[in-house]
XYZ file of C-alpha atoms in Angstrom:
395
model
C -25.324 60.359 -14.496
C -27.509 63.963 -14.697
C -30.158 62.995 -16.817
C -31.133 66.920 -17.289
C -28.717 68.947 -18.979
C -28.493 72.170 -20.585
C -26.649 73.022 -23.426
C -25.319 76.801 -24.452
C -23.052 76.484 -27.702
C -21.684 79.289 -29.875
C -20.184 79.572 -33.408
C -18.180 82.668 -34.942
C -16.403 83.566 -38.302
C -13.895 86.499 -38.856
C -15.135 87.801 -42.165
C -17.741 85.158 -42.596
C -15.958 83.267 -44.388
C -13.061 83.472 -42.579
C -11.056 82.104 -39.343
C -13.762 80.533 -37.469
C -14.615 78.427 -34.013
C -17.266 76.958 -31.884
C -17.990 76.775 -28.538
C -20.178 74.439 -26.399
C -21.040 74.001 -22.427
C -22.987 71.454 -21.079
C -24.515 72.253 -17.878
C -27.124 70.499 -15.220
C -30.160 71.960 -15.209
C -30.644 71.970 -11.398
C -27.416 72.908 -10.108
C -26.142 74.854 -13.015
C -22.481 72.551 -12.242
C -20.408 72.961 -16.029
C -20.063 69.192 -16.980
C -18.456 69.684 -20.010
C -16.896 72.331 -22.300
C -16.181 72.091 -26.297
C -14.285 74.607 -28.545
C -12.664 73.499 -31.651
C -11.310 76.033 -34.482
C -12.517 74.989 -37.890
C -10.415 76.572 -40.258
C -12.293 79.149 -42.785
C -16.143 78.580 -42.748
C -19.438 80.689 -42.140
C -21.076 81.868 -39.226
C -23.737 79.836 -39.417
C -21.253 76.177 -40.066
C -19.430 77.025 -36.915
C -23.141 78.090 -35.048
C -24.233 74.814 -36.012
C -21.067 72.967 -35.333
C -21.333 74.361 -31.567
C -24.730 73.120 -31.574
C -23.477 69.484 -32.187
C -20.500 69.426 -30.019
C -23.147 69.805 -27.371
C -25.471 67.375 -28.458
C -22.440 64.890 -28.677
C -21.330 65.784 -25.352
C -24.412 65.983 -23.754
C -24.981 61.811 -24.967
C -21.652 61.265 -23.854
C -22.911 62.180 -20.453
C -25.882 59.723 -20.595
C -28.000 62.757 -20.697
C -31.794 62.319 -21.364
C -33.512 65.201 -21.817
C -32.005 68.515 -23.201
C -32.674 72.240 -22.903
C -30.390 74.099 -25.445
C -29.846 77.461 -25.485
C -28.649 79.357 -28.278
C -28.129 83.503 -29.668
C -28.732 82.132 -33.090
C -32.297 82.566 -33.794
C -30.929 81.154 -37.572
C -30.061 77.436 -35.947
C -33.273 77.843 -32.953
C -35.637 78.475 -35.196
C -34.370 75.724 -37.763
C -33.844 73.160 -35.849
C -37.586 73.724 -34.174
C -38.920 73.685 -37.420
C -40.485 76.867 -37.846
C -38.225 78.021 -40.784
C -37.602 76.081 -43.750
C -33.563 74.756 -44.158
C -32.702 75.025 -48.361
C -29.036 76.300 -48.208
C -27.236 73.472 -49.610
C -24.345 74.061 -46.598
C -27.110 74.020 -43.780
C -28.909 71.027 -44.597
C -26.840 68.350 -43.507
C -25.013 70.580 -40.504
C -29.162 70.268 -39.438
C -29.683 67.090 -40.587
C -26.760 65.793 -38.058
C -28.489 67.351 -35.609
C -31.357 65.789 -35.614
C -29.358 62.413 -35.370
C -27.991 63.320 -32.306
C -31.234 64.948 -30.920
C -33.109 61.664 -31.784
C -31.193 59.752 -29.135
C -32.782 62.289 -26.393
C -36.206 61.696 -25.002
C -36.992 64.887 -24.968
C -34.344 68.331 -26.813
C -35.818 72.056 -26.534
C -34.663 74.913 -28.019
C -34.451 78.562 -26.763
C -32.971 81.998 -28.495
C -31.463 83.771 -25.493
C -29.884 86.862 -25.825
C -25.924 87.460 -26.304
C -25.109 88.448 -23.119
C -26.823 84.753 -21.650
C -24.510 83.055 -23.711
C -20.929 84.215 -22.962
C -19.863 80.848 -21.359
C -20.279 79.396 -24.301
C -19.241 82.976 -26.603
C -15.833 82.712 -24.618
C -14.850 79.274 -26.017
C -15.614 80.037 -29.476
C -13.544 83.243 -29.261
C -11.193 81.407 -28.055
C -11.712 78.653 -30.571
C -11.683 81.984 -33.446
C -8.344 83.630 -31.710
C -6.508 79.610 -32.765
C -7.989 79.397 -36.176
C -5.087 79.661 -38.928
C -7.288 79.771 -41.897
C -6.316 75.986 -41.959
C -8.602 73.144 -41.129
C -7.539 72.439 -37.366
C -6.411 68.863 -36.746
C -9.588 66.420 -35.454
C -12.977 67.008 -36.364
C -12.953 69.238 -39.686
C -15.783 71.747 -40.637
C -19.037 69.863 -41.203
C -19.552 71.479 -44.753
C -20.586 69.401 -47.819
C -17.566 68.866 -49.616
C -16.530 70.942 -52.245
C -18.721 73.614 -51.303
C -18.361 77.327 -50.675
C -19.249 79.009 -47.757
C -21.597 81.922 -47.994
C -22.659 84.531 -45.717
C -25.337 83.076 -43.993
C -28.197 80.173 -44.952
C -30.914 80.650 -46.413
C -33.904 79.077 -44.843
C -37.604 81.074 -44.713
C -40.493 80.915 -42.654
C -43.320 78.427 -43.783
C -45.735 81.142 -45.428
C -49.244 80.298 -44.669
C -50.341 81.049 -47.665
C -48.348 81.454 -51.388
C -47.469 85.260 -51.743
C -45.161 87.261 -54.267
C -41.929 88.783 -52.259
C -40.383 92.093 -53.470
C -37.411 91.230 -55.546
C -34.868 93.765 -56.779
C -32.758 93.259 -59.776
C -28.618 93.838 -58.912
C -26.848 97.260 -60.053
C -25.252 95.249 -63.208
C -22.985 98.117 -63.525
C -21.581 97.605 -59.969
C -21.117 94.127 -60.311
C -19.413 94.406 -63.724
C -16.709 96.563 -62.059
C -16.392 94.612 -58.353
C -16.579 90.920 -59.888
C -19.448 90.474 -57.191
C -21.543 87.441 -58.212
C -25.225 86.822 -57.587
C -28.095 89.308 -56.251
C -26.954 91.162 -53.111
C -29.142 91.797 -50.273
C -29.722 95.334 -49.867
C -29.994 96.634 -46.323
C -31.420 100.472 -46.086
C -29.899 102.128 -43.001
C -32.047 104.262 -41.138
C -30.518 105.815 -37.918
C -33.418 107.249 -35.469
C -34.611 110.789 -35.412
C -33.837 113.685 -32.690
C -34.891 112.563 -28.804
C -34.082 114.946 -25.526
C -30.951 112.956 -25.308
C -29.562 113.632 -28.929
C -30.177 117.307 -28.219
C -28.208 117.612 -25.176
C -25.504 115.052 -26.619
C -25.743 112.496 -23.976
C -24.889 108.765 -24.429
C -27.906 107.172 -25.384
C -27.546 103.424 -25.385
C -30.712 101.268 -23.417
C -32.071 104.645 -22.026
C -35.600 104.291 -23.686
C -35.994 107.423 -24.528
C -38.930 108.770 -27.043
C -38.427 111.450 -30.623
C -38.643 114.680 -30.288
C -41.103 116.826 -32.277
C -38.200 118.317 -34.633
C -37.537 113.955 -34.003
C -40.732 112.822 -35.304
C -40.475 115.426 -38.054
C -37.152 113.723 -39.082
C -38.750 110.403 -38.957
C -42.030 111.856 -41.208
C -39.409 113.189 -43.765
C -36.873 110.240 -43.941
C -40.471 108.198 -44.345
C -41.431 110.280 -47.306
C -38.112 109.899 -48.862
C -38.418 106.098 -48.503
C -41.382 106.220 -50.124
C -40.708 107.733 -52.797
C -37.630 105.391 -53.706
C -38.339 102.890 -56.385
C -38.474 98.969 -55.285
C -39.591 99.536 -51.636
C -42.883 98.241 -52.836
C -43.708 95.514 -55.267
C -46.790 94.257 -56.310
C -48.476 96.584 -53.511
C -46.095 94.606 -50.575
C -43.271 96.890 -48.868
C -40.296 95.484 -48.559
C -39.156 94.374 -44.773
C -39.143 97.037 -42.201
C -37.013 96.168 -39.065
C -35.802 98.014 -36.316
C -34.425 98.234 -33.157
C -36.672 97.306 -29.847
C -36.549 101.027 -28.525
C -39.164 103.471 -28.780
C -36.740 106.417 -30.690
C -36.285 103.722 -32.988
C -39.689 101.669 -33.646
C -41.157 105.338 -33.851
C -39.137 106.013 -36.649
C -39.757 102.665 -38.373
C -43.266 103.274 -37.853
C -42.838 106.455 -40.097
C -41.571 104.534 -42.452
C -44.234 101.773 -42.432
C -47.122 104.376 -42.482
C -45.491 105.973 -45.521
C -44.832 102.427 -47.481
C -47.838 99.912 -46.702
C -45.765 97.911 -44.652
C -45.448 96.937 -40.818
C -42.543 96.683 -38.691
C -40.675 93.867 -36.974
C -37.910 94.302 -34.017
C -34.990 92.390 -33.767
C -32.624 92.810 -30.408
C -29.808 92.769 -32.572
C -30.526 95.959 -33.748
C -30.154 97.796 -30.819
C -27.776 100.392 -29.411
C -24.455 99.830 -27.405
C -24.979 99.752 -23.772
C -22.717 102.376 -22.442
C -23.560 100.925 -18.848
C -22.313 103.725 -16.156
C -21.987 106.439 -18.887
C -25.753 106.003 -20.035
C -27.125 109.630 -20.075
C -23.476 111.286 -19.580
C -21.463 113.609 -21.984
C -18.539 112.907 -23.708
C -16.695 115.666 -20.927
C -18.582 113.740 -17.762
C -17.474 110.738 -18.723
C -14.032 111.727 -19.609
C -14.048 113.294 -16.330
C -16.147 110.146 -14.408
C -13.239 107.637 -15.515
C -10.246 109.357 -17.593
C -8.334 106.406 -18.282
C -11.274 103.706 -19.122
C -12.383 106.506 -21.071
C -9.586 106.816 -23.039
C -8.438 103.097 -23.575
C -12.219 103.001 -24.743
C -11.353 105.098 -27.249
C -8.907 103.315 -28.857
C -9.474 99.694 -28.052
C -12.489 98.446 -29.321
C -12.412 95.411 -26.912
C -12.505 97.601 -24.186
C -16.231 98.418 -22.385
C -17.829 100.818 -20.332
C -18.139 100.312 -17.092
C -21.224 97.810 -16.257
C -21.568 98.100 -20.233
C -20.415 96.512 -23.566
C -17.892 96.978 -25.685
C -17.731 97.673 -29.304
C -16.366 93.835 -29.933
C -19.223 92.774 -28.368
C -21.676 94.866 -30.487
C -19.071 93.720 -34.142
C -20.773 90.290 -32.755
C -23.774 91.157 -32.159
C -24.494 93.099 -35.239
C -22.513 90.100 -37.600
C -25.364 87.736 -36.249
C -28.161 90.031 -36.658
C -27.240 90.689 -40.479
C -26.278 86.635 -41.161
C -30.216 86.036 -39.629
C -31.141 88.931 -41.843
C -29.434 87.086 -45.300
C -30.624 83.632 -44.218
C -34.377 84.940 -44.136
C -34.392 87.853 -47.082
C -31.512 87.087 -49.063
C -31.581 88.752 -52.269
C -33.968 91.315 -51.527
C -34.163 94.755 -50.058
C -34.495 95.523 -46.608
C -35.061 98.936 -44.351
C -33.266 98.965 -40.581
C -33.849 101.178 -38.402
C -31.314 101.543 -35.851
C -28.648 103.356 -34.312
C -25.425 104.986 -34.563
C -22.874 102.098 -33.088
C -24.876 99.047 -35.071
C -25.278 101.007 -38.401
C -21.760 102.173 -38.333
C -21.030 98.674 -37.761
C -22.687 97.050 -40.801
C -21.173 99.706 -42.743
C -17.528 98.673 -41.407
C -18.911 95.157 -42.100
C -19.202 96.033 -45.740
C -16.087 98.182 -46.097
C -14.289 95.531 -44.708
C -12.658 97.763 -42.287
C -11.049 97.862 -39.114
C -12.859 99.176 -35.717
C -11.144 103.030 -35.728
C -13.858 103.303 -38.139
C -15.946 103.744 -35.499
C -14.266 106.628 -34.361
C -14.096 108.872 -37.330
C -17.146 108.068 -39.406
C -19.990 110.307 -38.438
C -23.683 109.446 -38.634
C -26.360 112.842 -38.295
C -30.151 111.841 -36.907
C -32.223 110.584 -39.731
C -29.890 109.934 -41.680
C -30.119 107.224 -44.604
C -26.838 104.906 -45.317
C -27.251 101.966 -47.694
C -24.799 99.062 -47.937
C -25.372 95.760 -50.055
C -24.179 92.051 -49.430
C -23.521 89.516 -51.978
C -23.742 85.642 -51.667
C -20.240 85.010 -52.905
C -18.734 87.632 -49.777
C -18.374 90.623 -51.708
C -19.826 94.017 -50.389
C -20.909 97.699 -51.363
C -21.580 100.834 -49.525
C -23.398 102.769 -51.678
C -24.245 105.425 -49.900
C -23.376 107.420 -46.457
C -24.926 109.642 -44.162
C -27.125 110.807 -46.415
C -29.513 113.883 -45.044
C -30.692 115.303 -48.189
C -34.411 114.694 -47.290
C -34.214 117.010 -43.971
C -33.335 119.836 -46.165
């Protein structure tokens, strides 16, 4: 019997709803030895149901296994910070996904939870693709979805932080026009796409993934300008509070949210979500030196989406990445407006999300520096890009 284990679980949805898995490995915590592996396809739920169905697979597994204390490990920060009890749980489908947690994490003497990024997870990211790749879009036979019954799945939950003190969030009222002609129900969370302003790299039309690389003046010009334009957009601030400002970890990009914070009140937040593909080998490379480096990864890359760099990721990976940032962004804000600041690979991503579109988008949608894309997500699954590329304030 080990009685310290570690658990990494996983949870996916194709279209969120759609075809979803889990995935769960319990490990030892001293040796690192696999003990036990779970993956189960769940038929069409959320993200977050088949997140917090990995989570209990482990749990189960890990008492199955006499365990008695528990490290788990998770890329959610949605289920982590939940089930630690720093954010509040009052989506009707969450609450009892979280309440059977804590049954099973009762009979532990001791259960710790960790976000860990993606790429520490893909033991346990690898069984719920797998898991995802069997779904039918049917419940699969065995255990069924752990969703209230009756009830339908939404993108996301929608638990908050505990506020330390009462305070009036920015609201914004839906585009009833819109929603008369898409059917879209409820108040869609707005997300404000921001891509970064000029750096060295830009300029000389190198890959720029994890290089940390700093604006430009004509960069930090762009950011000033995109920043004024923000500010001057109605609904960005309410009641003298700007609405959330959240970017990507890298100085091009927290620069340019900074702009933007400056210019509205506000302050910024990072999330690693939000941050650029890592082209690995071709970091810092053109488009002809990497073509010329490795001419047929480079062009299977180009038309297979699964397929990475080398010593990189590839845009599949990123589709996941990106899907979990944006479910963590609905579960804490939805309904209201939000500014990202980001990148070309994860913007282009969300806006794929919302077109419901295929990954060649990738490939032939273009994104200038600075520029401002806006895309909105409704509760019942619906989506709208409302706007692309936009550059008019560097005029």
């Amino acid at each position: 019997m080990t009685s310290h284990v570690v658990i990494e679980a996983d949870g996916g949805s194709r279209g969120n709803p759609g075809p979803a898995g889990y995935g769960a490995v319990v490990k030892d915590a001293a040796t690192d030895e696999v003990l036990a592996e779970r993956k189960e396809s769940l038929g069409v739920v959320t993200n977050n149901v088949a997140e917090y169905n990995g989570l209990i697979a482990g749990l189960a597994a890990a008492a199955e296994l006499g365990a008695s204390t528990v490290d788990v490990r998770m890329d959610s920060k949605l289920v982590v910070e939940q089930m630690s009890g720093r954010w509040k749980i009052k989506h009707p489908d969450m609450q009892p996904l979280a309440e059977r947690a804590k049954e099973l994490a009762a009979g532990f003497s001791r259960v710790e939870y960790e976000w860990i990024p993606r790429a520490q997870n893909s033991h346990a990211d690898r069984l719920a693709n797998e898991a995802m790749d069997a779904a039918t879009g049917k419940p699969a036979a065995g255990k069924p979805a752990l969703e209230p019954s009756g009830a339908s799945p939404r993108a996301g939950g929608s638990a908050t932080r505990t506020p330390e003190k009462p305070r009036k969030l920015p609201t914004r009222r839906p585009d009833r026009a819109a929603v008369a002609w898409t059917g879209a129900k409820g108040t869609p969370t707005r997300l404000l796409l921001l891509r970064h302003g000029q750096t060295e790299m830009s300029a000389l039309r190198r890959y720029s993934g994890r290089g940390d690389v700093p604006l430009t003046e004509l960069g930090r010009s762009q950011a000033a300008a995109a920043a004024k334009r923000l500010a001057a957009t109605e609904g960005l601030v309410v009641d003298g509070e700007a609405v959330p400002i959240i970017s990507s970890p890298l100085t091009r990009t927290k620069q340019t949210a900074q702009a933007v914070a400056d210019a509205l009140g506000g302050r910024v937040e990072t999330h690693p979500g939000l941050i650029e593909t890592d082209f690995g080998d071709w970091e810092g490379l053109t488009f002809a030196e990497a073509a010329e480096r490795d001419p047929e990864l480079h062009g299977s890359w180009l038309g297979d989406s699964s397929v990475p760099p080398p010593g990189g990721e590839s845009f599949d990976v990123v589709h996941r990445r990106v899907r979990k940032a944006r479910d963590e962004f609905i579960a804490e804000h939805g309904g209201r407006t939000l500014v990202l600041v980001s990148h070309v690979t994860p913007i282009k991503t969300l806006l794929r999300m919302g077109l419901d579109a295929g990954p060649q988008l990738l490939f032939r949608l273009h994104l200038d520096l600075a520029s401002l894309s806006i895309v909105e997500f409704y509760p019942d699954g619906n989506a709208s890009v409302r706007l692309v590329n936009d550059t008019s304030h560097l005029a």
